[in-house]
Tab-separated table of C-alpha atoms and ligand atoms in Angstrom:
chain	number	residue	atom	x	y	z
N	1	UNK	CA	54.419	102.530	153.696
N	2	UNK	CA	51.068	103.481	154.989
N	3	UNK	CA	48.485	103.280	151.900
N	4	UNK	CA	47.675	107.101	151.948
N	5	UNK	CA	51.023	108.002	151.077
N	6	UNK	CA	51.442	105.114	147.848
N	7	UNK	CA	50.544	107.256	144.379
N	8	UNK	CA	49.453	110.209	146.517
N	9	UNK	CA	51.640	112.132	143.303
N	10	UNK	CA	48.984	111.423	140.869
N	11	UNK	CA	45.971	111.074	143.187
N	12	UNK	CA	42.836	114.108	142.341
N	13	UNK	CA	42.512	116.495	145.736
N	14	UNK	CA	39.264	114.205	146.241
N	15	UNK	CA	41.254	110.965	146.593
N	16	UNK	CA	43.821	112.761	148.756
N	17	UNK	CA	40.830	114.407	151.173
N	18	UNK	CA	38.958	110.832	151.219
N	19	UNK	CA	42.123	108.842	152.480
N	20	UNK	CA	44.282	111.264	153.974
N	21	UNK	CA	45.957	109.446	157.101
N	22	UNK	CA	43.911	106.147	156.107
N	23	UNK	CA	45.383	102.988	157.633
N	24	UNK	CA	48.173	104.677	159.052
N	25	UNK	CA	47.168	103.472	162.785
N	26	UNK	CA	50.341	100.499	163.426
N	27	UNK	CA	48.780	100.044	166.778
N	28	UNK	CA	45.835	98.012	165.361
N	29	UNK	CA	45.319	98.642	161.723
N	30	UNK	CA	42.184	101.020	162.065
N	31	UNK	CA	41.384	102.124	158.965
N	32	UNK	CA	40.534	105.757	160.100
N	33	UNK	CA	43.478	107.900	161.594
N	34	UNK	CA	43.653	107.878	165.622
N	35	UNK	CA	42.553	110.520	167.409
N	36	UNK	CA	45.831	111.403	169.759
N	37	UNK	CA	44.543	113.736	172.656
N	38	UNK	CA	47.383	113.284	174.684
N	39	UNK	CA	49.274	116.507	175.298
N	40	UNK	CA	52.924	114.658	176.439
N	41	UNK	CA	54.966	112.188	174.771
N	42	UNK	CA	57.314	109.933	176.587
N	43	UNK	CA	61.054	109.608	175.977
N	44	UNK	CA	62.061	105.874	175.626
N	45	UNK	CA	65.252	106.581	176.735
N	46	UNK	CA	66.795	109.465	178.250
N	47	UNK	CA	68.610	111.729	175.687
N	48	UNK	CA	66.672	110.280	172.790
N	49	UNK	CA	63.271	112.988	172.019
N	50	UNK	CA	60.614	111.236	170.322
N	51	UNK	CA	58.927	112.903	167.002
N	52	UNK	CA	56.039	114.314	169.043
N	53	UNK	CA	57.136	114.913	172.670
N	54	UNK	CA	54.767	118.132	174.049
N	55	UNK	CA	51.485	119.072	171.835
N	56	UNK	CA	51.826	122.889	171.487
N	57	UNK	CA	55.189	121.661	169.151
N	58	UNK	CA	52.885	118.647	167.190
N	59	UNK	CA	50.234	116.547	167.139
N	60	UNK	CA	49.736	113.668	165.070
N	61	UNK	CA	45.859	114.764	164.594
N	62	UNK	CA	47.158	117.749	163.837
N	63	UNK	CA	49.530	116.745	161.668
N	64	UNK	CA	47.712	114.268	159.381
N	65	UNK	CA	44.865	117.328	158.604
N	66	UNK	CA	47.910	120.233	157.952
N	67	UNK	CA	49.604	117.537	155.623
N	68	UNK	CA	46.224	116.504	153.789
N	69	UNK	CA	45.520	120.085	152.732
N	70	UNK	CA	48.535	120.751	151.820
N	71	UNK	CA	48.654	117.975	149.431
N	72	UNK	CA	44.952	119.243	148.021
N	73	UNK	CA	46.356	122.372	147.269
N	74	UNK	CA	49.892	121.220	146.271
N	75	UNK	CA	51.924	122.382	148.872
N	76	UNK	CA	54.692	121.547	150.697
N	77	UNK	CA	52.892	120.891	153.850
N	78	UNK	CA	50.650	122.839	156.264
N	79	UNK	CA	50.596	124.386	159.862
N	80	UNK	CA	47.318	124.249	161.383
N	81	UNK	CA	45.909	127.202	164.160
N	82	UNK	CA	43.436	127.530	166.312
N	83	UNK	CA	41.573	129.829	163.847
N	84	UNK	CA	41.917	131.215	160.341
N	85	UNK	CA	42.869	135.095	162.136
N	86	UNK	CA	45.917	133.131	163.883
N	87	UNK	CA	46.820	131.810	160.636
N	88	UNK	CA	46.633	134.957	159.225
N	89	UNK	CA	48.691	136.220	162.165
N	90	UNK	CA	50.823	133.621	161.870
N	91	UNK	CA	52.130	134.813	158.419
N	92	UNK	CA	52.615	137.948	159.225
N	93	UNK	CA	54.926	137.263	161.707
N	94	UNK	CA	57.011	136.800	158.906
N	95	UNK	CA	56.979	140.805	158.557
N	96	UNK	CA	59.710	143.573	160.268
N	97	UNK	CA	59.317	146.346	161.229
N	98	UNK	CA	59.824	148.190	158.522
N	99	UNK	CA	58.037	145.983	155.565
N	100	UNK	CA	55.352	146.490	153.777
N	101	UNK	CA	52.228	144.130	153.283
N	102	UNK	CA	49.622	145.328	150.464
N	103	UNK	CA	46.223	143.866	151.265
N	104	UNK	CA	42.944	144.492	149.446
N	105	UNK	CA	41.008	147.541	150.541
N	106	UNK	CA	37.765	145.070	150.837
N	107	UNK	CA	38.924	142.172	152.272
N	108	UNK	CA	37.622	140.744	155.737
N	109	UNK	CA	36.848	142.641	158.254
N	110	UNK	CA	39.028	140.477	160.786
N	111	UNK	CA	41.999	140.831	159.094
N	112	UNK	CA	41.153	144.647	158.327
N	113	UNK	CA	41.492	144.741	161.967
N	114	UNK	CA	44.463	142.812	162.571
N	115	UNK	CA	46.682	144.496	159.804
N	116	UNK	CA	45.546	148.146	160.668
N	117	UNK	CA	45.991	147.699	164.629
N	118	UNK	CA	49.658	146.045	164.090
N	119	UNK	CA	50.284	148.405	161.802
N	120	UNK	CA	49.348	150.933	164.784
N	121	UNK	CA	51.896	149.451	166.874
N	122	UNK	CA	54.317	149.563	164.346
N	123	UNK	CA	55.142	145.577	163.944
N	124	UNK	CA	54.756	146.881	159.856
N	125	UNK	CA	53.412	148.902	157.378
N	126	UNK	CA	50.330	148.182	155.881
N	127	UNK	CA	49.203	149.890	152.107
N	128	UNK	CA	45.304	148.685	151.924
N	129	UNK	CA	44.470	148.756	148.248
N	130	UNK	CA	41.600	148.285	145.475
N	131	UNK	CA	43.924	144.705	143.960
N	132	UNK	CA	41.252	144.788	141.119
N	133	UNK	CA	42.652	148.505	139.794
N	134	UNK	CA	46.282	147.631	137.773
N	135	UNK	CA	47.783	151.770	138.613
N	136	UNK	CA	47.181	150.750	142.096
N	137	UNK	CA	48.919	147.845	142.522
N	138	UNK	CA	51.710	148.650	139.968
N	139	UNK	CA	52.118	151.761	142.123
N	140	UNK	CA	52.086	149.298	145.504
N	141	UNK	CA	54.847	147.383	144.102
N	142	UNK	CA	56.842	150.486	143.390
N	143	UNK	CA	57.790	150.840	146.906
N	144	UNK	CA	58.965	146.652	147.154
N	145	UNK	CA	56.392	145.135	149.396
N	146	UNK	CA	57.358	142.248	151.239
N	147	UNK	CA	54.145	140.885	150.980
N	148	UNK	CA	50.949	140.867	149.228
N	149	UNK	CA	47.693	139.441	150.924
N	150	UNK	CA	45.240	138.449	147.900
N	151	UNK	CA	41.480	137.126	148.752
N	152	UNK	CA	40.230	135.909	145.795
N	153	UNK	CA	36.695	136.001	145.405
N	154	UNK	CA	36.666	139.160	148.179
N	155	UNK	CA	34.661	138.907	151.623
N	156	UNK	CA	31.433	140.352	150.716
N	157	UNK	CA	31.955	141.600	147.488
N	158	UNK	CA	33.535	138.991	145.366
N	159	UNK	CA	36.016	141.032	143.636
N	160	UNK	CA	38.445	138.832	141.442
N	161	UNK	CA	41.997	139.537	141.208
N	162	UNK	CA	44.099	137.699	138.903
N	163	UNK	CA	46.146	135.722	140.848
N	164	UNK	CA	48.804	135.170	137.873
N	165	UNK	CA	49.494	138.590	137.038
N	166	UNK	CA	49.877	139.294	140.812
N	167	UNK	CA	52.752	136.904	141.494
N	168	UNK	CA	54.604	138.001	137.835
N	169	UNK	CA	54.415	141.813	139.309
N	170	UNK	CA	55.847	140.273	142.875
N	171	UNK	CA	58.733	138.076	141.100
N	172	UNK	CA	60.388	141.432	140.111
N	173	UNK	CA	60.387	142.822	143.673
N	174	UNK	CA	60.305	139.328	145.494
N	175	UNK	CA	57.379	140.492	147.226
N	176	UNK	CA	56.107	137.286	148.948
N	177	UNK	CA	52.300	135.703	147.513
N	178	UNK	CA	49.548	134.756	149.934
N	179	UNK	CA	46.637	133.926	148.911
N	180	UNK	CA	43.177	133.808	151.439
N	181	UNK	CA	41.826	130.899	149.711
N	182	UNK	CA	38.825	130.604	152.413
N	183	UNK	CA	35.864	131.209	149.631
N	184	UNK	CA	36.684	128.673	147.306
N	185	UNK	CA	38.757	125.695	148.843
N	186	UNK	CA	41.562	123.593	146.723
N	187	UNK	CA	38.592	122.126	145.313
N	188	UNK	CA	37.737	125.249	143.511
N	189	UNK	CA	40.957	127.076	143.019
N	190	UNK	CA	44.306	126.042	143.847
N	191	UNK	CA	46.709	129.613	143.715
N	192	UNK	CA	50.295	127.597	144.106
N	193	UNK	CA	49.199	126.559	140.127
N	194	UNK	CA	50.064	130.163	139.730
N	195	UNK	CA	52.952	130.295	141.631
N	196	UNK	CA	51.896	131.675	144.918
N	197	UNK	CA	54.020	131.300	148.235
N	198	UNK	CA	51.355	130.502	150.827
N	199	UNK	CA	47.949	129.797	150.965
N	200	UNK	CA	45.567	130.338	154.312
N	201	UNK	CA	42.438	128.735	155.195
N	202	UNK	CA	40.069	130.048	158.258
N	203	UNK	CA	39.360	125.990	158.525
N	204	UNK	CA	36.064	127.237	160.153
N	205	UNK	CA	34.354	127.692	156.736
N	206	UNK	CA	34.243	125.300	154.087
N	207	UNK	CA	37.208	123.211	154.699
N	208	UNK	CA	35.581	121.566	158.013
N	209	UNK	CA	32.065	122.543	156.578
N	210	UNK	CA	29.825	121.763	159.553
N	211	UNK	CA	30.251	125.318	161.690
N	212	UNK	CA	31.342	123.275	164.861
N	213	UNK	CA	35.198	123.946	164.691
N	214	UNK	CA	37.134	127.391	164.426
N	215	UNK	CA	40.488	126.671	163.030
N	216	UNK	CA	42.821	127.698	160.239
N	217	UNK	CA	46.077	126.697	158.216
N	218	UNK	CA	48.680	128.073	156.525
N	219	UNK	CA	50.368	126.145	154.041
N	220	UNK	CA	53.643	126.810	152.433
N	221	UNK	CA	54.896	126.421	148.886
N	222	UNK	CA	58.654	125.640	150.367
N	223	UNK	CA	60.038	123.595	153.220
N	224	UNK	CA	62.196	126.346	154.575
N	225	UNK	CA	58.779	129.101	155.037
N	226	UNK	CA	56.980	125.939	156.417
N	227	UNK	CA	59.673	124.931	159.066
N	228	UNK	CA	59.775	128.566	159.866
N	229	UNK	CA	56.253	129.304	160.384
N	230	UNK	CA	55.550	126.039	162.424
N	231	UNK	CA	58.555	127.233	164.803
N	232	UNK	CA	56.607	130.297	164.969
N	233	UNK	CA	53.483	128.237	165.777
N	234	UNK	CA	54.954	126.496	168.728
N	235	UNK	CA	56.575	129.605	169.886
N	236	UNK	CA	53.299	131.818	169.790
N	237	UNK	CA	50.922	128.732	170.728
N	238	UNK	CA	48.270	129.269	168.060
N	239	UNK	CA	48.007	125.399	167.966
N	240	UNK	CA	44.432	123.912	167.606
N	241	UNK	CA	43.347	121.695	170.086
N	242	UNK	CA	43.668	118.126	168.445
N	243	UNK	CA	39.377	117.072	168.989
N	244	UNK	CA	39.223	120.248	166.472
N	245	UNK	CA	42.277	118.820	163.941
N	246	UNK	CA	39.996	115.668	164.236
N	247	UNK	CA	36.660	117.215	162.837
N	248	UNK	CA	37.994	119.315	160.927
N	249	UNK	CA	39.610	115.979	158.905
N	250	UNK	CA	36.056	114.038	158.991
N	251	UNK	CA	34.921	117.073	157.630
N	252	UNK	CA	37.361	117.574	154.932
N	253	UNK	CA	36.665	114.137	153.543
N	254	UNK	CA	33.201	115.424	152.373
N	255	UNK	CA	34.237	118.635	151.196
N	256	UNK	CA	34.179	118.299	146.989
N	257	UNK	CA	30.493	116.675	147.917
N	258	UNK	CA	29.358	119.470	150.111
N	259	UNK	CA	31.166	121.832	147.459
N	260	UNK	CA	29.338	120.999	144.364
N	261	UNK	CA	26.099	120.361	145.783
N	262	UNK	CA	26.428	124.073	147.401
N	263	UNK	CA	27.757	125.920	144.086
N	264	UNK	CA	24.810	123.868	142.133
N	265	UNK	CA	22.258	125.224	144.632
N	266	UNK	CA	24.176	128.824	144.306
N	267	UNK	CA	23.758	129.105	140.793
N	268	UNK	CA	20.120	128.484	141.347
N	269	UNK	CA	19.721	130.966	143.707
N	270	UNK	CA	21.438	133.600	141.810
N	271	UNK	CA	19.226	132.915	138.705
N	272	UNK	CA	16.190	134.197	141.282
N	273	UNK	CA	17.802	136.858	142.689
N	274	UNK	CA	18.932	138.793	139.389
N	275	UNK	CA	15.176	138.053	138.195
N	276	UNK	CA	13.613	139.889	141.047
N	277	UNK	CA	12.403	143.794	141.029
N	278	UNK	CA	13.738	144.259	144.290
N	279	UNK	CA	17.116	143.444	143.616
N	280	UNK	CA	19.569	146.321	142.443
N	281	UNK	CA	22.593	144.303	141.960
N	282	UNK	CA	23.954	140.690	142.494
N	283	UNK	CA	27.912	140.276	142.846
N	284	UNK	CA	28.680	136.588	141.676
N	285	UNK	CA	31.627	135.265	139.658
N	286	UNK	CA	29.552	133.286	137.174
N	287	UNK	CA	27.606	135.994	136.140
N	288	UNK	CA	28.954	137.586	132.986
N	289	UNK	CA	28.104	140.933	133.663
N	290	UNK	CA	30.821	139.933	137.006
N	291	UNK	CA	33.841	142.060	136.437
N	292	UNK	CA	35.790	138.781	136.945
N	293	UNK	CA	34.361	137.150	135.109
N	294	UNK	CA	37.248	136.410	132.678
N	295	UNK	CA	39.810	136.022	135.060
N	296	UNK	CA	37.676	133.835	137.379
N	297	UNK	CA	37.114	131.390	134.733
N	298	UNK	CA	40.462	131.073	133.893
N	299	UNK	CA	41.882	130.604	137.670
N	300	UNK	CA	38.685	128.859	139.512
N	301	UNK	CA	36.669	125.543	138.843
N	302	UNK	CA	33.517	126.741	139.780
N	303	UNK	CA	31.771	129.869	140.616
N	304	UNK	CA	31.621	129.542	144.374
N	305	UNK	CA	28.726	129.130	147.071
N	306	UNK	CA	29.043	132.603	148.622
N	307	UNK	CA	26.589	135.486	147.024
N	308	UNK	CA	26.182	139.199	147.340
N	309	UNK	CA	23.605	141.334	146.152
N	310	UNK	CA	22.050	144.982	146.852
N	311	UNK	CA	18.697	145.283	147.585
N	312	UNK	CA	16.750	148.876	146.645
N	313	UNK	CA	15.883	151.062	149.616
N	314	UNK	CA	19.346	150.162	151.568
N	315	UNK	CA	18.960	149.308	155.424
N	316	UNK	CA	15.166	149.650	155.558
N	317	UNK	CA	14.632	146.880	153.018
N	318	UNK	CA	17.126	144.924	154.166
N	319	UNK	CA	15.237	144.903	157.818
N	320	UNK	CA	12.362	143.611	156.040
N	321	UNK	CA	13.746	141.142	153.689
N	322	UNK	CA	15.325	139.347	156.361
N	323	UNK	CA	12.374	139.471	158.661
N	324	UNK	CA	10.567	137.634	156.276
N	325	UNK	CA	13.137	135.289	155.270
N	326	UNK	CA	12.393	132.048	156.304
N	327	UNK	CA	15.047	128.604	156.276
N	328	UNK	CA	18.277	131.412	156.268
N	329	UNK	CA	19.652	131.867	159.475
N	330	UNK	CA	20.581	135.335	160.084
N	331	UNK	CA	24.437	134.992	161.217
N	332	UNK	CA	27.869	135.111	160.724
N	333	UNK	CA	30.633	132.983	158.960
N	334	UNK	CA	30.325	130.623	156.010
N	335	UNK	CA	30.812	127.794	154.171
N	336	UNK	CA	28.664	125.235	156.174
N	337	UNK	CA	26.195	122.915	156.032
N	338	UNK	CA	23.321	125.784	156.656
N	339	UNK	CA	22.518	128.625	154.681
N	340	UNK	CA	23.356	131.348	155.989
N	341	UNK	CA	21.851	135.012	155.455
N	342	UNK	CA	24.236	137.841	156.856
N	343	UNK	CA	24.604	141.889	156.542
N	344	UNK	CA	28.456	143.198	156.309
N	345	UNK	CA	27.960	146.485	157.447
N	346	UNK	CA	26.286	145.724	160.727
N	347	UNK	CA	27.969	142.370	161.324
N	348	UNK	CA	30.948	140.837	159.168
N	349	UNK	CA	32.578	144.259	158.560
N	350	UNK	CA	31.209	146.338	160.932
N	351	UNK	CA	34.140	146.675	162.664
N	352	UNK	CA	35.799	148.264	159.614
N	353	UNK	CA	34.247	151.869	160.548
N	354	UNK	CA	32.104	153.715	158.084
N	355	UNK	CA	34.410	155.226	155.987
N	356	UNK	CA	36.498	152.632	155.182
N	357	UNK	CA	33.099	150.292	154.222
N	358	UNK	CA	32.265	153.271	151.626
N	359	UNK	CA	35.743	153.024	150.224
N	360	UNK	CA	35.674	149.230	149.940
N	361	UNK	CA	32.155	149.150	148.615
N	362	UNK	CA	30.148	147.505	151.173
N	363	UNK	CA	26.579	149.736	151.398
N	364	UNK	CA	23.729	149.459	153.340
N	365	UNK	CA	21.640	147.835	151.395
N	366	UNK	CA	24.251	144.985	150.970
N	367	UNK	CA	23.264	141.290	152.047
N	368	UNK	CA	25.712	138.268	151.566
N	369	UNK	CA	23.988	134.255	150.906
N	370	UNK	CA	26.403	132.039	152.400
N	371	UNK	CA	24.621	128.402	150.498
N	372	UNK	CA	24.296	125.687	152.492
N	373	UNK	CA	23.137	121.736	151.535
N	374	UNK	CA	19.233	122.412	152.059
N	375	UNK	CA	16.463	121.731	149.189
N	376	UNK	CA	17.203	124.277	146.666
N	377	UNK	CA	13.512	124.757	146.128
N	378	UNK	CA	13.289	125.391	149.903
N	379	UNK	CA	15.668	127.873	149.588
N	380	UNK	CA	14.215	129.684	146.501
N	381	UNK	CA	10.770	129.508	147.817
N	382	UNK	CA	12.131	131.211	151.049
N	383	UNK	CA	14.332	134.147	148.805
N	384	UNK	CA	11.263	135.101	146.961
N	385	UNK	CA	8.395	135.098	149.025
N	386	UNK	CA	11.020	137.675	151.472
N	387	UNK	CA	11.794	139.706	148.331
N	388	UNK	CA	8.067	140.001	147.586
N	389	UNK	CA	7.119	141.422	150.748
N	390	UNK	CA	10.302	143.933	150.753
N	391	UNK	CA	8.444	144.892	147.025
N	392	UNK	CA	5.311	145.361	149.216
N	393	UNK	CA	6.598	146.852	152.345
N	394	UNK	CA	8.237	149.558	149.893
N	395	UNK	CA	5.068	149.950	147.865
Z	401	PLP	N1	39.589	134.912	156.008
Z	401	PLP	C1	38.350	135.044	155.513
Z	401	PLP	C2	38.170	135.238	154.039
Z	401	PLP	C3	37.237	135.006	156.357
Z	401	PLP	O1	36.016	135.149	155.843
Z	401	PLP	C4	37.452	134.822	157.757
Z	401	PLP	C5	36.330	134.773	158.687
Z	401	PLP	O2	35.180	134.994	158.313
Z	401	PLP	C6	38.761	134.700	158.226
Z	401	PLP	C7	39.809	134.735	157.333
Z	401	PLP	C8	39.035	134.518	159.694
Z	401	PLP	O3	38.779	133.199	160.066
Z	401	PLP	P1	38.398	132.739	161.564
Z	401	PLP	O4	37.056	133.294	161.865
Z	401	PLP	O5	38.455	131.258	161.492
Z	401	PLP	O6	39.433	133.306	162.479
């Protein structure tokens, strides 16, 4: 038995990240997994198919990084994409016709897209709702979902929605759990502890945590939705190329150290932010005044790295704040390395249209901190001295 696999029952989602795959190689005992590029398999003998025999169906690479997070997250096992939208996707093949998915009202922009344009076409029916607000989703559930999409915190605005009393309300209709679990990472929150049926990673953000892979994965509480949705895999092609499976592993074996060090630096942050003048609101988990606050200490380990806050004097402000922001790199995405400065309605969200960012929340005057590893004195230094001259620019 390879060494990853002995105790891997009792072993902390740390251990598991650290030697997932480890000494597995019975070519020549390397200690790290292979890296398999090859895209065919040969047959030893004809009749007899070999466990991988064409990469779109599997991958070794592949395989070692879908199994590793699904063990973090205590899953059954996990089917990686080529991004976290074909993940996404990817689950919702899992939809007819004439089924219903509830997603949050505020949730990313992307899969805003996705759900309302398939929706268009009529592959299902999609019921976009505020998940926070208990008439509204008692009154989703009235007409039996088949699924519910949760993201817990929300993409910008860090909404918490209690992942527990979700899944009771879906037990009585056997409305199918996902939960987007991209913000926080099994090292933060892990939503099949509350009895979830699937959990989906865009890969690209925190999991891989260096913003040099796109990727996702969808892992499955049961065997049966995960042999299902890796047939579905194969038969779409939303497979990853295996170089990506491979960084997105070496990448995953830092991620509780990039994790803490980036929710440490967060907190830091936020303490500046909700100090400054210029600042009309901060949306962040750990804050008390957070509406989730409760519920997020109760279902998360941590806070998060991701931040939101309103600045006074909407769009113009905003213009000058990050003009003057110096170390932030004005883009989109998450969860790396770099911190990362970006604006929802003109970027993230934008494609939402206007009157569905009023509905969900997102103004103009809205800015979203992605924290990365940098000096956190750096990075405070470089927050105030931009929201000093939006104070002066406004004066
Ligand atoms: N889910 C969330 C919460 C996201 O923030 C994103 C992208 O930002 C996605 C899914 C889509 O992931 P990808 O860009 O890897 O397709």
């Amino acid at each position: 038995m390879a060494k990853d696999d002995q105790g891997k029952k009792n072993w902390n989602e740390t251990t598991i990240a650290v030697r997932a795959g480890l000494e597995s190689d019975e070519s020549y005992n390397s200690v790290m997994p292979p890296l398999y590029m090859s895209t065919n398999y040969a047959f030893s003998s004809f009749g007899e198919v070999p466990v991988y025999d064409y990469g779109r169906v599997g991958n070794p690479t592949r395989d070692v990084v879908g199994k590793a997070l699904a063990d973090m997250e205590g899953g059954f096992n996990g089917v990686m994409t080529s991004s976290g939208m074909a993940a996404l996707d990817l689950m919702f093949t899992h939809l007819d016709p004439a089924d219903i998915i509830v997603a949050p009202h505020d949730c990313y922009g992307g899969t805003y897209r996705l759900l309302r344009s398939k929706a268009a076409k009529g592959h299902y029916k999609v019921n976009f709702i505020d998940q926070t607000d208990d008439a509204a989703l008692k009154a989703a559930f009235e007409a039996k979902p088949k699924m519910i999409l949760l993201e817990t915190p929300s993409n910008p605005l860090l909404r918490i929605v209690d992942i527990e009393k979700v899944v009771a309300m879906a037990k009585k209709t056997e409305t199918l759990v996902v939960v987007d679990n991209t913000f926080l990472s099994p090292f933060l929150q892990k939503p099949f502890d509350f009895g979830v049926d699937a959990v989906i990673h865009s890969t690209t953000k925190y999991i891989n945590g260096h913003s040099d892979v796109i990727g996702g994965c969808l892992i499955t509480k049961d065997e049966e939705l995960y042999t299902d949705m890796r047939w579905w895999n194969n038969c779409i092609g939303y497979a990853p190329s295996p170089f990506d499976c491979y960084l997105t592993l070496r990448g995953v074996r830092t991620l509780n150290a990039r994790m803490s060090r980036q929710q440490e630096t967060a907190a830091k942050l936020v303490d500046y932010l909700c100090s400054h003048e210029s600042v009309e609101k901060v949306f962040y988990p750990g804050l008390e005044s957070h509406a989730g606050y409760e519920i997020a200490k109760r279902q998360q380990k941590g806070a998060g790295a991701m931040i939101s806050f309103e600045l006074k004097g909407g769009e113009k402000s905003v213009r000058s704040f990050v003009n003057n922001l110096d170390v932030f790199s004005l883009a989109e995405s998450l969860g790396g390395v770099e911190s990362l400065i970006a604006h929802p309605a003109t970027m993230t969200h934008r494609g939402m249209g206007p009157e569905a960012l009023v509905e969900a929340g997102i103004s103009h005057g809205l800015l979203r901190i992605s924290t990365g590893q940098e000096d956190a004195q750096d990075l405070i230094d470089a927050l105030v001295c931009a929201l000093d001259s939006t104070l002066s620019n406004a004066a």
